[in-house]
Amino acid sequence: MTTSPARLWFLDWVRIIAFFVLILYHVGMYYVTWDWHVKSPFASDAIEPLMLLSSPWRLGLLFMVSGVASSLMLVKTGAARFLGQRSVRLLVPLVFGMLVIVPPQAYLEVVGKLAYQGSYADFMRLYLGAYHGFCKGDDCLDLPTWNHLWFVAYLWVYTLVLGGLVAALGGRVDRLAARVAALLVGWKIIVLPFVALAMVRLLLQPYFPTTHALVDDWFNHANYVLLFLLGATLARAPQFWPRLEPLRWSALGIAAACWATLTICFALPDSLFIAQALEQMWNLQRILYSLFSWSAIVAVVGFAYRHLNRDSANRRYLVQAVFPVYIVHQTLIVVMAHAIAPAKLAPVIEALVLIVLTLCLSFAIAEVARRSRVLRPLFGITPMQAPAKTERSAQEAMTQ
């Protein structure tokens, strides 16, 4: 039987860093041409290549690390207890977020895009009544919404899938993990998952655009479930993780080359290509995007294993704070961006202000939540325990 390691400190740090990158990314969304809840008057395509540095791999990495953590928790608690704990930990913050945290984002979106004149109280009556009249052409805002908390909803569903599979397969899960780990050695670590991700993107992405609506987001489900289950499988194979360390520089080089090539491809106007050539160009972009995604994940985890495979007081604090920070960060960005817009700060200064204030206020809220028995479950923090019981294994802490 394959035994899992008691501690995977480096994956805790990967998860922490990925969520910090997410804050930077969402501040960036205010300044690019891509659709988002609120937009800066300075929005342009200037920083879109910088946004591309993390967009192909960030969420996939989070789902993979979540799969690792979930699998290790299953080993410790069993399927029934695991599913109960995870449902409470994920669904309570999701519902609380949809009712309290997310609505200001939707309100400011209709104020900015549709010139809505009603008060916030008026809007909340429509929000809770599932109003679907906030439309711009055929694009209507679905209310109520989970906005950035879609990740929590998807993670809960994938958790149910994993729990069901482990309950059905039993000890065969460890044998499967051993076979997968035996297969993923050397160059195969980069090539085989990349091929699987590229096939998913080529076959599904043209027909199922991203919606984050759960019921019709089939490309994203296939992509993220693959990474989640891969992480869950490899969690049972501790011999796999050291293999990423010697690949880290090669994987980083591949990711950098893919980023540079994609930056050129995305900048080329479609008018340069005839219809058949344009379709081939899009397929090339999908392949490069998949290669970028997986090689970046290998590089990040490889560097983390090399440099961050240790515990510290900072890790113990941040691993508990990062989930409540995630819950509130996007609402803070949207509200503050709207509030400080009249100051007409230069875009670079304004972005720095948003980053600093988002970090400071997010951690302040996380601190308040951490100290309150009532707020802890609403922000996905484990209940307070007696001092003798507060030490937990890293795989439990990673899932907070």
XYZ file of C-alpha atoms in Angstrom:
400
model
C 0.000 0.000 0.000
C 1.312 3.436 -0.906
C 1.695 5.675 2.104
C 1.409 9.438 1.902
C 3.859 11.810 3.567
C 2.823 13.365 6.853
C 3.861 16.841 5.714
C 3.905 18.547 2.343
C 5.027 21.994 3.360
C 5.986 23.045 -0.155
C 2.430 22.559 -1.438
C 1.123 24.760 1.367
C 3.447 27.489 0.111
C 2.399 26.901 -3.500
C -1.225 27.410 -2.532
C -0.423 30.558 -0.540
C 1.606 32.074 -3.367
C -1.037 31.194 -5.968
C -3.692 33.100 -4.027
C -1.424 36.141 -3.750
C -0.916 36.007 -7.513
C -4.702 35.894 -7.843
C -4.999 39.243 -6.029
C -2.532 40.822 -8.452
C -4.406 39.282 -11.370
C -7.774 40.625 -10.262
C -6.360 44.105 -9.775
C -5.014 43.783 -13.311
C -8.482 42.868 -14.578
C -9.555 46.425 -13.779
C -7.062 47.768 -16.335
C -7.350 45.405 -19.320
C -9.862 45.234 -22.161
C -11.249 41.860 -21.059
C -14.758 41.882 -19.623
C -14.924 42.330 -15.845
C -17.272 43.770 -13.241
C -15.847 47.304 -13.264
C -13.366 48.879 -15.648
C -10.831 51.662 -15.334
C -11.101 54.623 -17.734
C -7.449 53.789 -18.472
C -8.236 50.195 -19.493
C -6.186 49.050 -22.506
C -4.313 46.040 -23.818
C -0.980 47.335 -22.474
C -0.583 44.889 -19.564
C -2.409 41.948 -21.111
C 0.881 40.135 -21.903
C 1.759 40.426 -18.202
C -1.632 38.983 -17.273
C -0.837 36.065 -19.587
C 2.141 35.204 -17.371
C -0.202 33.582 -14.826
C -3.596 33.051 -16.451
C -2.784 29.690 -18.140
C -1.649 27.892 -14.976
C -2.822 29.633 -11.794
C -6.264 28.023 -11.402
C -5.139 24.644 -12.665
C -2.389 24.666 -10.056
C -4.889 25.496 -7.302
C -7.174 22.645 -8.333
C -4.251 20.227 -8.465
C -3.019 21.237 -5.000
C -6.589 21.006 -3.706
C -6.738 17.465 -5.088
C -3.569 16.586 -3.196
C -4.913 18.021 0.053
C -8.295 16.343 -0.358
C -6.738 12.964 -1.008
C -4.512 13.186 2.046
C -7.476 14.179 4.213
C -9.407 11.180 2.905
C -6.601 8.898 4.069
C -6.873 10.340 7.555
C -10.645 10.723 8.022
C -12.406 8.293 5.690
C -14.867 9.161 2.941
C -18.032 9.859 4.962
C -16.405 12.163 7.504
C -14.338 13.837 4.826
C -17.377 14.689 2.699
C -19.234 16.047 5.703
C -16.343 18.227 6.810
C -15.613 19.513 3.335
C -19.265 20.290 2.637
C -19.475 22.446 5.759
C -16.104 24.076 5.089
C -16.976 24.980 1.502
C -20.746 25.424 1.318
C -21.170 27.665 4.373
C -18.678 30.277 3.057
C -20.150 29.933 -0.433
C -23.691 30.727 0.709
C -22.472 33.479 3.044
C -20.365 34.909 0.230
C -23.245 34.937 -2.239
C -25.530 36.694 0.253
C -23.089 39.148 1.854
C -19.678 39.372 0.175
C -20.457 39.199 -3.543
C -23.543 41.473 -3.956
C -21.557 44.771 -3.854
C -19.650 43.573 -6.936
C -22.883 42.961 -8.853
C -24.363 46.268 -7.668
C -21.392 48.318 -8.848
C -21.355 46.357 -12.105
C -24.908 47.413 -12.988
C -24.202 50.958 -11.786
C -21.173 51.202 -14.056
C -22.367 49.287 -17.093
C -26.107 50.007 -17.070
C -26.287 53.316 -15.158
C -28.571 51.761 -12.535
C -30.009 54.512 -10.319
C -31.516 52.461 -7.486
C -30.113 52.224 -3.980
C -28.175 49.221 -2.707
C -31.265 48.153 -0.728
C -33.354 48.327 -3.908
C -30.751 46.271 -5.727
C -30.646 43.639 -2.969
C -34.384 43.091 -3.259
C -33.860 42.362 -6.953
C -30.761 40.292 -6.223
C -32.503 38.022 -3.727
C -35.518 37.794 -6.030
C -33.344 36.344 -8.843
C -34.024 39.307 -11.124
C -32.794 38.781 -14.694
C -33.527 42.173 -16.206
C -30.029 43.651 -15.981
C -29.132 43.169 -19.633
C -26.836 44.752 -22.182
C -28.065 43.380 -25.469
C -28.210 39.607 -25.090
C -25.794 39.649 -22.150
C -27.815 39.485 -18.927
C -26.503 39.368 -15.376
C -27.645 36.225 -13.573
C -28.674 36.923 -9.997
C -27.882 35.815 -7.387
C -24.290 35.128 -8.402
C -21.136 33.664 -6.917
C -18.698 35.658 -9.099
C -15.130 34.760 -8.009
C -16.472 32.183 -5.539
C -17.214 29.845 -8.449
C -13.929 28.168 -7.468
C -15.471 27.117 -4.143
C -18.569 25.668 -5.819
C -16.490 23.714 -8.326
C -14.129 22.475 -5.619
C -17.054 21.140 -3.605
C -18.412 19.217 -6.608
C -14.976 17.750 -7.374
C -14.661 16.811 -3.710
C -17.895 14.813 -3.985
C -16.539 13.073 -7.089
C -13.283 12.190 -5.341
C -15.024 10.947 -2.218
C -17.305 8.748 -4.295
C -14.411 7.324 -6.293
C -12.354 6.541 -3.208
C -15.339 4.924 -1.508
C -15.987 2.798 -4.592
C -12.391 1.840 -5.364
C -11.016 1.363 -1.864
C -7.472 0.025 -1.859
C -7.298 0.137 -5.636
C -6.720 3.899 -5.371
C -3.249 3.294 -3.919
C -2.419 0.741 -6.603
C -3.542 3.195 -9.281
C -1.378 5.896 -7.695
C 1.631 3.604 -7.783
C 1.069 2.881 -11.481
C 0.651 6.557 -12.375
C 3.783 7.473 -10.417
C 5.732 4.697 -12.128
C 4.654 6.100 -15.492
C 5.479 9.726 -14.742
C 9.252 9.750 -14.783
C 11.755 11.906 -16.681
C 10.454 13.578 -19.804
C 7.082 11.846 -19.414
C 6.316 14.114 -16.454
C 6.042 17.025 -18.881
C 4.784 15.287 -22.003
C 1.995 12.977 -20.830
C -0.087 15.444 -18.747
C 0.480 18.107 -21.400
C -0.920 15.820 -24.111
C -3.986 15.060 -21.977
C -4.605 18.766 -21.268
C -4.080 19.669 -24.931
C -6.600 17.050 -26.067
C -9.178 18.418 -23.621
C -8.602 21.958 -24.871
C -8.659 21.028 -28.555
C -11.791 18.863 -28.312
C -13.927 20.870 -25.861
C -12.836 24.490 -25.613
C -14.129 25.515 -29.086
C -17.614 24.248 -28.197
C -17.917 25.048 -24.484
C -16.706 28.561 -23.684
C -16.010 29.461 -20.074
C -19.144 30.356 -18.096
C -18.295 29.483 -14.454
C -21.997 28.582 -14.197
C -21.309 24.942 -13.175
C -24.027 23.306 -15.281
C -22.726 24.176 -18.764
C -18.984 24.716 -18.227
C -17.872 21.391 -19.657
C -14.456 22.382 -20.946
C -13.437 23.867 -17.614
C -14.800 20.846 -15.780
C -12.788 18.453 -17.916
C -9.652 20.573 -17.536
C -9.897 21.151 -13.791
C -11.181 17.681 -12.862
C -8.220 16.181 -14.702
C -5.782 18.248 -12.644
C -7.720 17.766 -9.399
C -7.778 13.983 -9.788
C -4.135 13.935 -10.905
C -3.206 15.752 -7.715
C -5.391 13.405 -5.659
C -3.716 10.385 -7.239
C -0.155 11.640 -6.863
C -0.825 12.540 -3.225
C -0.678 8.776 -2.584
C 2.725 8.552 -4.320
C 5.252 10.572 -2.290
C 8.082 9.333 -4.497
C 6.730 11.485 -7.351
C 7.305 14.968 -5.916
C 11.141 14.934 -5.737
C 11.209 14.195 -9.487
C 9.954 17.717 -10.220
C 12.970 19.416 -8.662
C 15.511 18.556 -11.416
C 12.930 19.507 -14.078
C 12.214 22.959 -12.680
C 14.550 24.981 -14.896
C 13.642 23.112 -18.080
C 9.943 23.487 -17.315
C 10.435 27.195 -16.620
C 12.186 27.614 -19.962
C 9.377 25.845 -21.815
C 6.784 28.005 -20.057
C 8.702 31.184 -20.881
C 8.980 30.228 -24.554
C 5.251 29.442 -24.692
C 4.417 32.803 -23.093
C 6.550 34.686 -25.623
C 5.060 32.810 -28.568
C 1.490 33.222 -27.323
C 2.061 36.944 -26.810
C 2.923 37.210 -30.505
C 0.045 34.977 -31.598
C -2.558 36.912 -29.606
C -1.282 40.200 -31.015
C -1.638 39.110 -34.656
C -4.879 40.374 -36.229
C -7.247 37.676 -37.488
C -7.435 39.500 -40.823
C -3.949 38.227 -41.683
C -5.276 34.683 -42.123
C -7.745 32.979 -44.379
C -10.468 31.026 -42.568
C -8.701 27.644 -42.724
C -5.380 29.075 -41.578
C -7.089 31.000 -38.782
C -8.570 27.799 -37.377
C -5.133 26.191 -37.430
C -3.678 29.232 -35.673
C -6.290 28.879 -32.924
C -5.447 25.195 -32.544
C -1.762 26.071 -32.272
C -2.619 28.584 -29.572
C -4.600 25.940 -27.688
C -1.657 23.536 -27.811
C 0.807 26.201 -26.677
C -1.563 27.293 -23.920
C -1.765 23.726 -22.594
C 2.019 23.300 -22.745
C 2.455 26.635 -20.952
C -0.082 25.613 -18.308
C 1.476 22.283 -17.401
C 5.147 23.262 -17.704
C 4.509 26.275 -15.451
C 2.849 24.002 -12.869
C 5.863 21.666 -12.974
C 8.229 24.626 -12.590
C 6.325 26.179 -9.685
C 6.047 22.915 -7.760
C 9.670 21.999 -8.564
C 11.006 25.309 -7.256
C 8.742 25.090 -4.214
C 10.004 21.589 -3.439
C 13.585 22.845 -3.742
C 13.259 26.037 -1.706
C 10.064 25.919 0.400
C 9.802 22.389 1.746
C 9.804 23.448 5.382
C 7.464 24.571 8.104
C 7.441 27.976 9.807
C 5.225 30.227 11.875
C 4.541 32.240 8.716
C 3.281 29.157 6.923
C 1.019 28.217 9.800
C -0.479 31.693 9.880
C -0.832 32.197 6.129
C -2.315 28.790 5.418
C -5.183 29.644 7.749
C -5.580 33.255 6.549
C -5.455 32.680 2.794
C -8.994 31.339 2.332
C -10.787 34.255 4.073
C -8.465 36.619 2.189
C -9.564 34.945 -1.035
C -13.244 35.243 -0.096
C -13.149 39.024 0.431
C -10.382 40.223 -1.881
C -12.335 40.721 -5.117
C -15.161 42.625 -3.479
C -12.588 44.908 -1.865
C -10.928 45.515 -5.241
C -14.216 46.348 -6.977
C -15.519 48.596 -4.191
C -12.241 50.466 -3.747
C -11.689 50.879 -7.480
C -15.122 52.488 -7.739
C -14.554 54.623 -4.631
C -11.156 56.062 -5.582
C -11.921 56.609 -9.281
C -12.806 60.317 -8.699
C -9.261 60.899 -7.407
C -8.021 60.265 -10.973
C -4.719 58.801 -9.843
C -2.203 57.764 -12.458
C -2.879 54.119 -13.389
C 0.371 52.767 -11.911
C -0.128 54.602 -8.611
C -3.805 53.640 -8.517
C -2.966 49.972 -9.074
C -0.375 50.030 -6.280
C -2.915 51.663 -3.965
C -5.468 48.971 -4.800
C -2.955 46.183 -4.166
C -1.819 47.612 -0.825
C -5.326 48.354 0.435
C -6.651 44.983 -0.717
C -3.910 43.109 1.112
C -4.200 45.179 4.281
C -7.992 45.064 4.499
C -8.212 41.402 3.475
C -5.852 40.356 6.247
C -7.591 42.641 8.726
C -10.893 40.927 7.946
C -9.213 37.519 8.160
C -7.855 38.453 11.595
C -11.296 39.504 12.822
C -12.824 36.295 11.464
C -10.086 34.136 12.967
C -10.771 35.502 16.448
C -14.551 35.016 16.299
C -16.303 31.689 16.863
C -19.278 32.975 14.879
C -17.311 34.261 11.875
C -14.804 31.409 11.539
C -17.157 28.982 9.730
C -18.507 31.797 7.526
C -14.980 32.397 6.232
C -13.978 28.742 5.954
C -11.771 28.631 9.055
C -11.837 25.527 11.233
C -13.592 25.848 14.609
C -11.504 26.897 17.582
C -9.945 23.974 19.402
C -8.309 23.468 22.740
C -4.566 24.325 22.683
C -3.535 20.670 22.846
C -5.476 19.962 19.673
C -4.480 22.903 17.507
C -1.542 21.218 15.748
C -2.728 19.688 12.502
C -1.015 17.999 9.626
C -0.172 20.066 6.553
C -2.641 18.286 4.353
C -5.510 19.421 6.633
C -4.209 22.966 6.816
C -3.876 23.187 3.065
C -7.617 22.750 2.644
C -8.711 25.610 4.863
